[in-house]
Amino acid sequence: MSIRTILCVVTAAVLTACSGTKEVPEDALLLHKVKVITEEDYDDINPAKLKSYVLQREQTRWFGLVRRPVAVDTALVRKSCESLRSALFNQGYLQATVDVMMYPRRGKKVDAVYVLHPGLPYTLNHIDYQIDDPGIEQFLGTHGALLSPMESEGRRFSVEWLDQERKRLTQLLTDHGYYHFNKTDITYKADSTVGDRRVNVTMLLHRYRPNQYVDTLHNQYRIRRVSLTSGNEDRSLPLRRNVLQHNTFIQEGGLYSASDLQNTYNHFGRLGAVRYTNINFQEVPDSNLLDCDIQLSTNKPSTISFQPEGTNTAGDLGAAATLSYQNRNLFHGSEVLSIELRGAFEAIRGLEGYSNQNFEEYSTQMRLTFPQFIAPFLAQSFRRRINATSEVSLLWDTQNRPEFHRRVMSVAWRYKWFDQNHHDRYQLDLLDLNYVFMPWISETFKRDYLDDTTSRNAILRYNYEDLFIMKAGFGYTYNNGSYAIKANVETAGNLLSAFSRLTGGQKDSETGKYKLFNIAYAQYIKGDFDYTRYIVFENENTLALHAGIGLAWPYGNSTILPFEKRYFAGGANSVRGWSVRTLGPGRYARRDGNIDFINQTGDMKIDLNAEYRAHLFWKLDGALFVDAGNIWTLRNYEDQPGGQFRPENLLSELAVGYGVGFRFNFDYFVLRFDLGMKAVNPAYRDEDGEHYPLVHPRLGRDFAFHFAVGMPF
């Protein structure tokens, strides 16, 4: 029997199964693959998404590449046809049909291809309302909530649109006192016999039915009393009265509102002092009044935690420990005070000419967060609508290395806010002060790296001078689950520069820079933009695409960016074929392992990533990835040969890496292991295969292992 004959027989058998007149023996065929297609392209029909309506699917494992066939169930095939047709009907394709084709493969395996024939969509001719409750009919008419014929005529008929219309009317009514109204109180009838692919719709708003035997009119309720009680064992409510009032949107004397109820839940839920919130309404007998009871259970006000950790930096072993204290209700307004004490020690090997061979670090950080805007001239309505925090932070960090001692002091004031009805989040760094000074530098380090008066090592010398940074910045993020955008811009030194000029300040004769308290200050502008797109396939696997670019320009009082503001490439969140801070800038190749962590930094960064993610088993997910990117300098620094950005060299200087990753997804956090390999190395020498390790791989030279918490993008 020929393949063509087998195809015709199998297709006829399954098509008959869809119509319910003939059964195919279940042990005759094995389902290898399922596909959904349309007879032609439709802008509003996504066959991949419609595949979820197919009730019998192939089983996948290991990135969806190895399939385990299952026996064809003709009953499920028939139901799948009906399910797909129903889905098209709900989108307005009322004359849609579905065929299924079975394509044979080797052995008894077949591929099931569901072919959709949507036809032409139907549109609304007009919409009528049948309202059984006179009070609701008057209310909706007064508020202009009912669609006019002009607003409805010609609109695409779809169940989704009708459902949105039900939600809109329900939201309006429940926000204006109709406590018992529910979306199920609205049904609709559709008449498609009008002709010319048009539909007449009648929306029916029913009376209130407290049980299946009784119906009555809907009442409009007001709030008689709001009480706040404690759910704690000691019945205490340790929040100030004005804080309780600020977060309570349900008002005595006002109409019941579902939106006010949700806002109250949301605002109390974001308070660190509150563990959970429970809101109940009680009807007052023989009236249209409600009593509201808001019960709050609060967290323990203070916690202390201790976190030890081990470190391994290029073979140098060390240990660190962090002691944290947190008070979630410092001034009885859910203000969160966090104090963190950290100590670290690392035994450094291989340094010659230095008296002390170890690294020590001690730091203290304090952060105080207020659950609202602490700022003047803001309207009360804006403060209540926006979920916001105000934060002040202080940091003191002491680093003692064999080569130098560094001290860092930081003070910042910032705002974070978001609208609960949108996916946008904002951050404003109103003021961020950083003071970096070097109380001691060893004579060996000065002689070898800093005392050269030529332009060589200019970046190195700049990063071992005392420095003052006064910056402000603004950040924006958006994430709707399908794509994410992150943008940030910051600038430093402009106010200090203006102050220096207005007061007639004099530049230092040696460095040509203005100084504040005899300390040079940094001046620069920096911007970053990241875009991530998530594409979910029918087998729940995901392709994540990411592109990021960063650009910083020192000017005015600076010719070099501060080290903390410079970009680096390689590592767990960049081009994963390279270890952290070992890639770039441009074609620059490593020369001195002692100072390359300074030289392998830049003023510009490009990151391009593609990662295919799949669930393997239990809590383990897998990923295949390809990364590309690099960093560059915008100025030509002699100590970074080949590092300056030139547009014509962009493609040849992009590093490319690839690899495989594993993620342990524990819901609250993700442990990530990535094994990366170099594919294209722009910083190659004369060594065979170093330019294209993809063709000539060498494990010891081209492999990088990364361990991190959280996803890379």
XYZ file of C-alpha atoms in Angstrom:
713
model
C 0.000 0.000 0.000
C 1.416 3.400 -0.947
C 1.973 6.299 1.450
C -0.642 8.340 -0.433
C -3.210 5.582 0.052
C -2.404 5.275 3.757
C -2.749 9.047 4.145
C -6.148 9.093 2.497
C -7.441 6.174 4.573
C -6.212 7.589 7.882
C -7.520 11.096 7.138
C -10.929 9.787 6.131
C -11.144 7.685 9.269
C -10.380 10.565 11.617
C -12.585 13.027 9.758
C -15.388 10.549 10.184
C -14.522 10.387 13.874
C -14.979 14.153 14.121
C -18.506 13.791 12.801
C -19.153 10.957 15.220
C -20.075 8.271 12.638
C -17.028 6.026 12.779
C -14.423 5.030 15.355
C -10.736 4.392 14.692
C -9.252 1.615 16.887
C -7.253 3.279 19.612
C -4.396 0.813 19.345
C -3.988 1.398 15.590
C -2.230 4.770 15.708
C 0.254 6.533 17.942
C 0.117 10.318 18.199
C 3.555 11.782 17.534
C 2.897 15.496 17.042
C -0.047 17.914 17.113
C -0.269 21.078 15.051
C -2.970 23.713 14.516
C -3.002 25.782 11.321
C -5.398 28.100 9.469
C -6.310 27.817 5.809
C -4.949 31.334 5.338
C -3.397 34.054 7.493
C -5.667 35.873 9.972
C -4.344 38.831 11.944
C -6.468 38.061 15.006
C -6.081 34.271 15.089
C -3.032 32.719 16.713
C -2.937 28.980 15.949
C -0.247 28.376 18.585
C -2.523 29.720 21.326
C -5.511 27.818 19.997
C -3.544 24.595 20.379
C -4.477 24.702 24.071
C -8.013 23.716 22.973
C -6.724 20.400 21.620
C -7.556 17.869 24.307
C -5.023 15.202 23.336
C -1.451 16.432 23.004
C 1.928 14.861 22.429
C 4.028 14.494 25.571
C 7.323 16.349 25.637
C 10.435 16.262 27.760
C 13.943 17.744 27.720
C 13.413 21.090 25.944
C 10.502 19.632 23.955
C 12.898 17.798 21.605
C 12.341 14.169 22.643
C 8.709 13.094 22.273
C 6.983 10.060 23.770
C 4.098 9.014 21.507
C 0.650 8.371 22.965
C -2.239 6.343 21.559
C -4.715 8.291 19.436
C -8.071 8.684 21.195
C -10.676 9.396 18.517
C -13.209 10.597 21.073
C -10.746 13.275 22.196
C -10.009 14.139 18.566
C -13.716 14.723 17.987
C -14.035 16.827 21.132
C -10.945 18.800 20.111
C -12.612 19.708 16.813
C -15.670 20.907 18.713
C -13.532 22.824 21.197
C -11.601 24.609 18.431
C -14.796 25.495 16.591
C -16.274 26.871 19.812
C -13.154 29.005 20.347
C -13.488 30.469 16.840
C -17.201 31.044 17.444
C -16.353 33.038 20.578
C -14.088 35.254 18.460
C -16.942 36.090 16.089
C -16.403 33.435 13.414
C -19.873 31.943 13.649
C -19.566 29.798 10.512
C -16.152 28.340 11.323
C -15.371 24.695 10.634
C -12.464 22.499 11.660
C -10.883 19.592 9.806
C -8.210 17.241 11.084
C -5.587 15.506 8.956
C -3.495 12.548 10.104
C -0.094 12.368 8.430
C 1.658 8.998 8.832
C 5.225 8.701 10.008
C 7.436 5.672 10.443
C 5.815 2.767 12.225
C 2.339 3.425 13.602
C 3.031 7.070 14.418
C 0.982 9.925 12.972
C 0.989 13.719 13.151
C -2.414 15.288 13.823
C -2.921 18.583 11.984
C -6.075 20.529 12.844
C -6.987 22.844 9.960
C -9.125 25.851 10.891
C -11.566 27.361 8.385
C -12.788 30.492 10.214
C -14.623 32.143 7.343
C -15.610 35.800 7.766
C -16.264 37.361 11.198
C -19.653 38.641 12.328
C -20.283 42.190 13.558
C -22.867 43.759 15.848
C -25.972 45.133 14.208
C -27.220 46.734 17.426
C -27.360 46.053 21.155
C -30.435 46.269 23.359
C -30.764 46.144 27.152
C -33.510 44.370 29.056
C -33.328 45.507 32.691
C -35.702 43.911 35.172
C -34.778 46.312 37.993
C -36.189 49.872 37.612
C -33.694 51.332 40.079
C -30.703 49.967 38.171
C -32.251 51.008 34.856
C -32.583 54.590 36.111
C -29.064 54.570 37.564
C -27.438 53.323 34.345
C -29.406 55.790 32.283
C -28.415 58.696 34.536
C -24.724 57.769 34.265
C -24.857 57.240 30.495
C -23.538 53.725 30.924
C -25.614 52.042 28.213
C -24.121 51.887 24.751
C -25.950 53.784 22.028
C -26.616 52.189 18.612
C -23.817 54.268 17.086
C -21.351 53.021 19.707
C -22.181 49.372 19.128
C -22.984 49.115 15.425
C -20.186 47.614 13.329
C -18.176 46.397 16.310
C -16.726 42.886 16.022
C -18.984 40.379 17.726
C -17.054 38.259 20.225
C -17.701 36.593 23.541
C -14.627 38.340 24.941
C -16.091 41.772 24.162
C -19.429 40.805 25.668
C -17.674 39.591 28.807
C -15.764 42.884 29.076
C -19.063 44.740 28.749
C -20.523 42.664 31.591
C -17.468 43.467 33.739
C -17.765 47.182 32.946
C -21.395 47.387 34.012
C -20.765 45.226 37.086
C -17.834 47.406 38.177
C -19.898 50.571 37.781
C -22.763 49.171 39.839
C -20.646 47.636 42.609
C -18.723 50.930 42.924
C -21.994 52.784 43.554
C -23.547 50.862 46.390
C -24.955 47.750 44.715
C -23.375 45.390 47.204
C -25.124 42.217 46.030
C -24.735 42.750 42.288
C -22.601 40.163 40.486
C -21.438 39.640 36.921
C -23.600 36.512 36.772
C -26.647 38.810 37.094
C -25.970 39.858 33.484
C -26.640 37.433 30.635
C -27.102 38.007 26.934
C -28.913 36.642 23.897
C -27.439 36.768 20.403
C -29.509 36.600 17.203
C -27.426 35.824 14.103
C -30.414 35.461 11.741
C -30.354 39.152 10.788
C -28.280 38.410 7.707
C -25.152 39.900 6.150
C -23.031 38.410 8.978
C -24.608 40.699 11.586
C -25.772 39.906 15.114
C -28.363 41.524 17.328
C -27.453 41.285 21.013
C -29.746 41.709 23.997
C -28.140 42.084 27.406
C -30.385 41.048 30.287
C -29.800 42.506 33.776
C -31.655 40.333 36.261
C -33.116 41.032 39.657
C -31.336 40.005 42.854
C -31.859 36.358 43.774
C -30.791 35.606 47.363
C -31.789 31.973 46.684
C -33.205 29.943 43.827
C -36.803 30.539 44.921
C -36.856 34.280 45.559
C -35.933 37.334 43.511
C -36.151 40.973 44.519
C -34.886 44.407 43.598
C -31.225 45.323 44.077
C -30.608 47.683 46.990
C -28.052 50.495 47.023
C -26.092 50.232 50.293
C -24.236 52.807 52.366
C -21.610 52.270 55.050
C -22.936 52.920 58.565
C -19.821 52.137 60.581
C -16.174 51.208 59.929
C -14.264 49.549 62.750
C -10.638 48.435 62.786
C -9.833 45.542 65.066
C -6.799 43.430 65.795
C -6.335 39.810 64.851
C -3.390 39.431 67.247
C -3.604 37.354 70.386
C -3.077 40.402 72.598
C -5.759 42.319 70.589
C -3.359 45.245 70.172
C -3.282 47.373 67.014
C 0.153 49.049 67.024
C -0.432 51.521 64.182
C -1.081 55.242 64.526
C -4.631 56.417 63.919
C -3.693 58.621 60.956
C -1.928 55.648 59.308
C -5.060 53.532 59.678
C -7.183 56.310 58.198
C -4.774 56.915 55.307
C -4.946 53.276 54.217
C -8.702 52.834 54.750
C -10.674 53.781 51.620
C -14.036 52.569 52.927
C -15.703 55.653 54.402
C -18.591 55.947 56.843
C -21.622 57.503 55.188
C -20.377 56.702 51.716
C -21.776 54.219 49.226
C -20.373 50.727 49.227
C -17.629 50.467 46.605
C -15.835 47.345 45.393
C -12.900 49.500 44.267
C -12.598 51.057 47.734
C -12.630 47.552 49.195
C -9.812 46.415 46.886
C -7.786 49.589 47.522
C -8.041 49.003 51.254
C -6.766 45.453 50.855
C -3.924 46.630 48.599
C -2.761 49.467 50.835
C -2.783 47.493 54.058
C -1.180 44.561 52.240
C 1.903 46.585 51.317
C 2.592 47.662 54.901
C 5.494 45.726 56.347
C 3.876 45.733 59.787
C 0.722 43.964 58.561
C 0.724 40.197 58.108
C -2.779 39.858 56.653
C -6.043 41.782 56.341
C -9.584 40.443 56.592
C -12.572 42.695 55.742
C -16.170 41.687 56.474
C -19.493 43.441 55.875
C -22.633 42.902 57.937
C -26.042 44.054 56.758
C -27.978 46.132 59.267
C -31.472 44.573 59.594
C -34.383 46.387 57.931
C -32.108 48.956 56.225
C -29.783 49.568 53.308
C -26.775 49.973 55.605
C -23.595 47.965 56.069
C -21.216 47.705 58.994
C -17.628 47.127 57.963
C -15.095 45.327 60.151
C -11.427 45.545 59.094
C -9.345 43.041 61.017
C -5.556 43.448 60.909
C -3.004 40.928 62.059
C 0.476 42.378 62.421
C 3.937 40.872 62.146
C 6.467 40.714 64.920
C 7.945 44.203 65.055
C 11.598 43.124 65.086
C 13.683 40.331 63.590
C 17.378 39.461 63.694
C 19.086 37.209 61.167
C 22.589 35.906 60.637
C 23.904 34.803 57.240
C 27.351 33.213 56.823
C 28.885 32.662 53.395
C 32.027 31.286 51.808
C 33.932 32.998 49.004
C 36.395 31.874 46.344
C 37.967 34.612 44.227
C 40.342 33.150 41.642
C 41.399 30.494 44.155
C 41.671 32.849 47.145
C 39.460 31.403 49.863
C 37.577 33.515 52.339
C 34.527 33.851 54.513
C 31.932 36.508 55.211
C 29.056 36.988 57.611
C 26.123 39.377 57.731
C 24.121 40.288 60.834
C 20.810 41.988 60.032
C 18.265 43.707 62.233
C 14.867 44.834 60.979
C 12.118 46.782 62.715
C 8.908 46.814 60.655
C 7.054 49.413 62.712
C 9.594 51.878 64.029
C 7.302 54.887 64.643
C 4.022 52.909 64.656
C 3.400 53.857 61.031
C 4.854 50.706 59.391
C 8.190 52.430 58.893
C 10.832 49.781 58.219
C 14.292 50.235 59.719
C 16.983 47.868 58.448
C 20.496 47.745 59.885
C 23.068 45.449 58.328
C 26.537 44.694 59.684
C 28.866 42.772 57.393
C 32.393 41.465 57.802
C 34.541 39.617 55.258
C 37.995 38.071 55.233
C 39.963 36.608 52.338
C 43.443 35.055 52.304
C 45.231 36.498 49.268
C 48.030 34.471 47.696
C 50.668 35.314 45.114
C 51.287 38.985 46.024
C 54.948 39.876 46.430
C 56.328 42.992 48.055
C 53.353 43.571 50.380
C 53.516 43.252 54.143
C 49.909 42.177 54.682
C 48.666 39.304 52.528
C 44.950 39.381 53.459
C 41.794 41.291 52.581
C 39.378 42.574 55.213
C 36.100 44.409 54.792
C 33.676 45.831 57.349
C 30.510 47.671 56.456
C 27.485 49.162 58.142
C 24.323 50.013 56.240
C 21.143 51.581 57.569
C 17.949 51.988 55.578
C 14.728 53.643 56.757
C 11.652 53.233 54.539
C 8.376 55.154 54.902
C 5.253 53.611 53.250
C 4.219 56.889 51.572
C 5.548 59.990 49.879
C 7.431 62.210 52.319
C 7.342 65.353 50.212
C 5.483 68.677 50.229
C 2.985 70.012 47.684
C 1.426 66.659 46.813
C -2.361 66.372 46.674
C -3.927 63.983 49.169
C -5.828 62.234 46.366
C -2.535 61.524 44.586
C -0.918 60.203 47.765
C -3.807 57.799 48.329
C -4.037 56.602 44.719
C -0.340 55.813 44.313
C 1.490 53.094 46.217
C 4.723 54.798 47.213
C 7.685 54.522 49.542
C 10.250 57.102 50.620
C 13.675 55.834 51.607
C 16.752 57.240 53.273
C 19.922 55.148 53.434
C 23.376 55.465 54.985
C 26.430 53.341 54.223
C 29.927 53.176 55.668
C 32.320 50.660 54.117
C 35.923 49.921 55.125
C 38.159 47.892 52.805
C 41.711 46.939 53.741
C 43.773 45.245 51.040
C 47.521 44.589 50.883
C 47.785 47.265 48.173
C 45.551 49.978 49.666
C 42.858 50.959 52.167
C 39.591 52.368 50.855
C 36.704 54.063 52.688
C 33.273 54.689 51.201
C 30.523 56.812 52.727
C 27.127 57.086 51.050
C 23.904 58.965 51.833
C 20.787 58.724 49.638
C 17.158 59.847 49.551
C 14.870 58.223 46.998
C 11.222 57.623 46.115
C 9.614 54.520 44.615
C 6.010 54.369 43.457
C 3.552 52.563 41.201
C -0.121 52.653 40.284
C -1.778 49.388 41.268
C -3.895 49.422 38.081
C -0.887 49.535 35.755
C 2.336 47.625 35.129
C 4.586 50.678 35.481
C 7.033 51.320 38.322
C 9.106 54.414 38.962
C 12.098 55.378 41.060
C 13.471 58.850 41.694
C 16.885 59.198 43.311
C 16.449 62.738 44.514
C 19.873 62.917 46.119
C 22.698 60.392 46.251
C 26.005 61.438 47.830
C 29.094 59.218 47.705
C 32.462 60.035 49.227
C 35.370 57.730 48.387
C 38.755 58.326 49.963
C 42.019 56.420 50.214
C 43.655 56.825 53.650
C 46.609 54.571 52.757
C 48.262 53.201 49.609
C 51.281 50.921 49.863
C 54.583 52.127 48.482
C 54.860 49.039 46.282
C 51.487 49.678 44.640
C 52.244 53.374 44.167
C 55.627 52.645 42.605
C 54.396 49.916 40.269
C 51.108 51.450 39.109
C 50.366 54.998 40.271
C 53.549 57.073 40.123
C 53.883 56.891 36.338
C 53.354 60.491 35.212
C 52.634 59.529 31.606
C 49.111 59.008 30.344
C 49.490 55.274 30.874
C 47.393 54.004 33.788
C 45.327 57.200 33.816
C 42.183 55.186 34.559
C 43.960 53.316 37.331
C 45.291 56.469 38.989
C 41.908 58.194 38.783
C 40.244 55.335 40.664
C 42.733 55.551 43.550
C 42.201 59.233 44.231
C 39.745 60.729 46.715
C 36.473 61.436 44.932
C 33.084 63.022 45.666
C 29.962 62.041 43.675
C 26.690 63.943 43.961
C 24.118 62.451 41.622
C 20.398 62.322 40.868
C 18.584 59.757 38.755
C 15.270 58.485 37.463
C 14.279 54.886 36.684
C 11.281 53.324 34.934
C 10.249 49.677 34.565
C 7.321 48.018 32.815
C 6.472 44.317 32.876
C 3.231 42.759 31.679
C 4.470 39.170 31.534
C 4.941 39.226 27.744
C 7.630 41.875 27.590
C 9.557 44.040 29.999
C 11.195 47.450 29.665
C 13.724 48.936 32.034
C 15.218 52.395 31.621
C 17.379 54.508 33.878
C 19.166 57.843 33.572
C 21.411 59.571 36.093
C 23.621 62.609 36.154
C 26.252 63.845 38.590
C 28.200 67.003 39.313
C 26.022 69.559 37.525
C 24.850 71.374 40.653
C 28.369 71.403 42.052
C 29.731 72.700 38.752
C 27.171 75.481 38.671
C 27.966 76.350 42.299
C 31.708 76.456 41.543
C 31.188 78.820 38.626
C 28.736 81.077 40.448
C 31.023 81.440 43.450
C 34.098 82.037 41.322
C 35.804 78.805 42.311
C 39.296 78.169 40.986
C 40.411 74.990 39.255
C 43.262 73.000 40.759
C 46.473 74.021 38.997
C 47.724 70.433 38.660
C 44.573 68.536 37.710
C 42.550 71.350 36.095
C 39.477 70.334 38.135
C 37.179 72.127 40.533
C 37.250 70.784 44.083
C 34.834 70.741 47.001
C 36.517 70.686 50.405
C 39.746 70.009 48.511
C 38.230 66.893 46.881
C 37.555 66.625 43.149
C 33.969 65.774 42.236
C 32.758 63.622 39.354
C 30.630 64.971 36.516
C 28.947 62.665 34.026
C 25.649 61.537 32.481
C 24.662 57.896 32.167
C 21.696 56.105 30.600
C 20.640 52.448 30.386
C 17.860 50.733 28.454
C 16.826 47.060 28.536
C 14.115 45.253 26.600
C 13.046 41.642 27.194
C 10.459 39.696 25.209
C 8.954 36.427 26.421
C 7.459 34.040 23.840
C 5.543 31.107 25.339
C 5.062 28.052 23.145
C 2.208 25.608 23.223
C 4.183 23.155 25.362
C 4.710 25.870 28.003
C 8.350 26.315 27.073
C 9.585 29.892 26.762
C 11.950 31.778 24.479
C 13.337 34.859 26.238
C 14.931 37.530 24.040
C 16.865 40.369 25.643
C 18.644 43.460 24.376
C 20.386 46.010 26.573
C 22.465 49.082 25.912
C 24.232 51.432 28.285
C 26.051 54.670 27.579
C 27.919 57.026 29.914
C 29.857 60.190 29.137
C 32.216 61.973 31.543
C 32.461 65.707 30.909
C 33.152 69.021 32.608
C 35.048 68.164 35.763
C 35.750 64.558 34.653
C 37.514 62.865 31.764
C 37.116 59.373 33.236
C 34.071 57.709 34.772
C 34.283 56.627 38.419
C 35.048 52.920 38.662
C 31.655 52.099 40.222
C 29.879 53.708 37.239
C 31.883 52.035 34.476
C 30.492 49.049 32.569
C 31.930 45.535 32.569
C 31.121 42.438 30.517
C 31.113 38.727 31.190
C 29.574 36.974 34.156
C 26.224 35.449 35.049
C 24.111 38.295 33.596
C 26.137 39.189 30.515
C 28.065 37.167 27.903
C 28.273 33.921 29.832
C 31.168 32.430 27.886
C 33.410 34.777 29.894
C 33.931 35.111 33.625
C 32.930 38.388 35.248
C 35.068 41.407 34.235
C 37.197 39.424 31.763
C 35.714 40.649 28.456
C 36.552 43.864 26.609
C 36.706 46.691 26.098
C 36.540 46.106 22.346
C 39.536 44.058 21.181
C 41.516 44.679 24.387
C 43.328 41.549 25.565
C 44.317 40.898 29.170
C 47.888 41.979 29.983
C 48.352 42.401 33.754
C 46.222 40.192 35.990
C 46.766 42.530 38.946
C 45.055 45.540 37.367
C 42.940 44.163 34.512
C 39.838 44.468 36.690
C 40.341 48.232 36.170
C 41.333 48.125 32.519
C 38.502 45.787 31.497
C 35.838 48.418 32.039
C 34.208 50.869 29.650
C 31.810 53.725 28.965
C 29.430 51.790 26.702
C 27.854 48.353 26.835
C 25.769 46.184 24.507
C 24.155 42.908 25.617
C 22.150 40.624 23.307
C 20.770 37.364 24.673
C 18.475 34.550 23.563
C 17.482 31.801 25.995
C 15.163 28.858 25.455
C 13.697 27.666 28.772
C 11.939 24.379 29.461
C 10.689 22.490 32.478
C 12.518 19.202 33.010
C 11.123 17.584 36.168
C 10.351 18.361 39.817
C 11.725 21.850 40.559
C 14.369 21.667 37.839
C 14.206 23.759 34.672
C 16.711 23.795 31.844
C 17.897 26.443 29.403
C 19.878 26.732 26.184
C 21.355 30.169 25.554
C 23.323 32.280 23.094
C 24.818 35.596 24.234
C 26.543 38.396 22.350
C 27.954 41.719 23.508
C 30.921 43.728 24.682
C 31.949 46.987 26.300
C 33.829 49.925 24.807
C 35.386 53.231 25.827
C 34.194 56.442 24.202
C 37.567 58.132 24.586
C 40.886 56.676 23.478
C 42.847 55.589 26.557
C 46.390 54.388 25.904
C 46.180 51.743 28.597
C 43.196 50.128 26.832
C 44.445 49.572 23.249
C 41.651 48.502 20.918
C 39.003 49.510 23.428
C 37.552 52.647 21.795
C 34.170 52.274 20.097
C 34.099 52.720 16.337
C 30.805 52.010 14.500
C 32.537 50.286 11.596
C 34.067 47.731 14.006
C 30.884 46.943 15.916
C 30.115 43.529 14.402
C 33.728 42.320 14.455
C 34.080 43.281 18.127
C 30.945 41.552 19.389
C 31.849 38.576 21.555
C 29.575 35.538 21.242
C 29.045 32.772 23.775
C 26.707 29.804 24.133
C 25.861 27.196 26.692
C 23.396 25.305 28.829
C 21.871 26.253 32.162
C 19.928 24.638 34.987
C 17.526 26.398 37.343
C 16.119 25.133 40.614
C 12.842 27.002 40.830
C 11.622 27.131 44.437
C 8.907 29.739 43.674
C 10.245 32.328 46.115
C 13.728 32.230 44.611
C 15.627 30.613 41.751
C 19.083 29.043 42.011
C 20.807 29.231 38.629
C 23.776 27.321 37.228
C 25.084 28.303 33.786
C 27.819 26.536 31.843
C 29.062 28.856 29.119
C 31.527 28.473 26.252
C 33.168 31.079 24.044
C 32.101 31.014 20.394
C 33.629 34.183 18.918
C 36.419 36.014 20.774
C 37.245 39.538 19.492
C 40.320 39.794 21.783
C 42.260 36.982 20.126
C 46.030 36.730 19.834
C 47.971 34.428 17.513
C 46.952 31.252 19.283
C 45.266 28.699 17.034
C 41.499 28.741 17.346
C 41.329 31.620 19.829
C 39.382 33.854 17.437
C 36.676 31.242 16.765
C 36.510 28.853 19.734
C 33.214 27.541 18.352
C 35.227 25.766 15.672
C 38.276 25.011 17.840
C 36.965 24.643 21.419
C 39.329 24.186 24.333
C 37.694 23.532 27.682
C 40.401 25.049 29.882
C 40.499 28.227 27.822
C 36.901 28.724 26.709
C 34.709 27.414 29.551
C 33.083 29.530 32.285
C 30.836 28.385 35.136
C 28.348 30.757 36.787
C 26.242 30.401 39.907
C 23.621 33.050 40.651
C 20.278 33.676 42.329
C 17.459 34.778 40.027
C 17.014 34.753 36.282
C 19.549 36.552 34.047
C 16.817 38.675 32.424
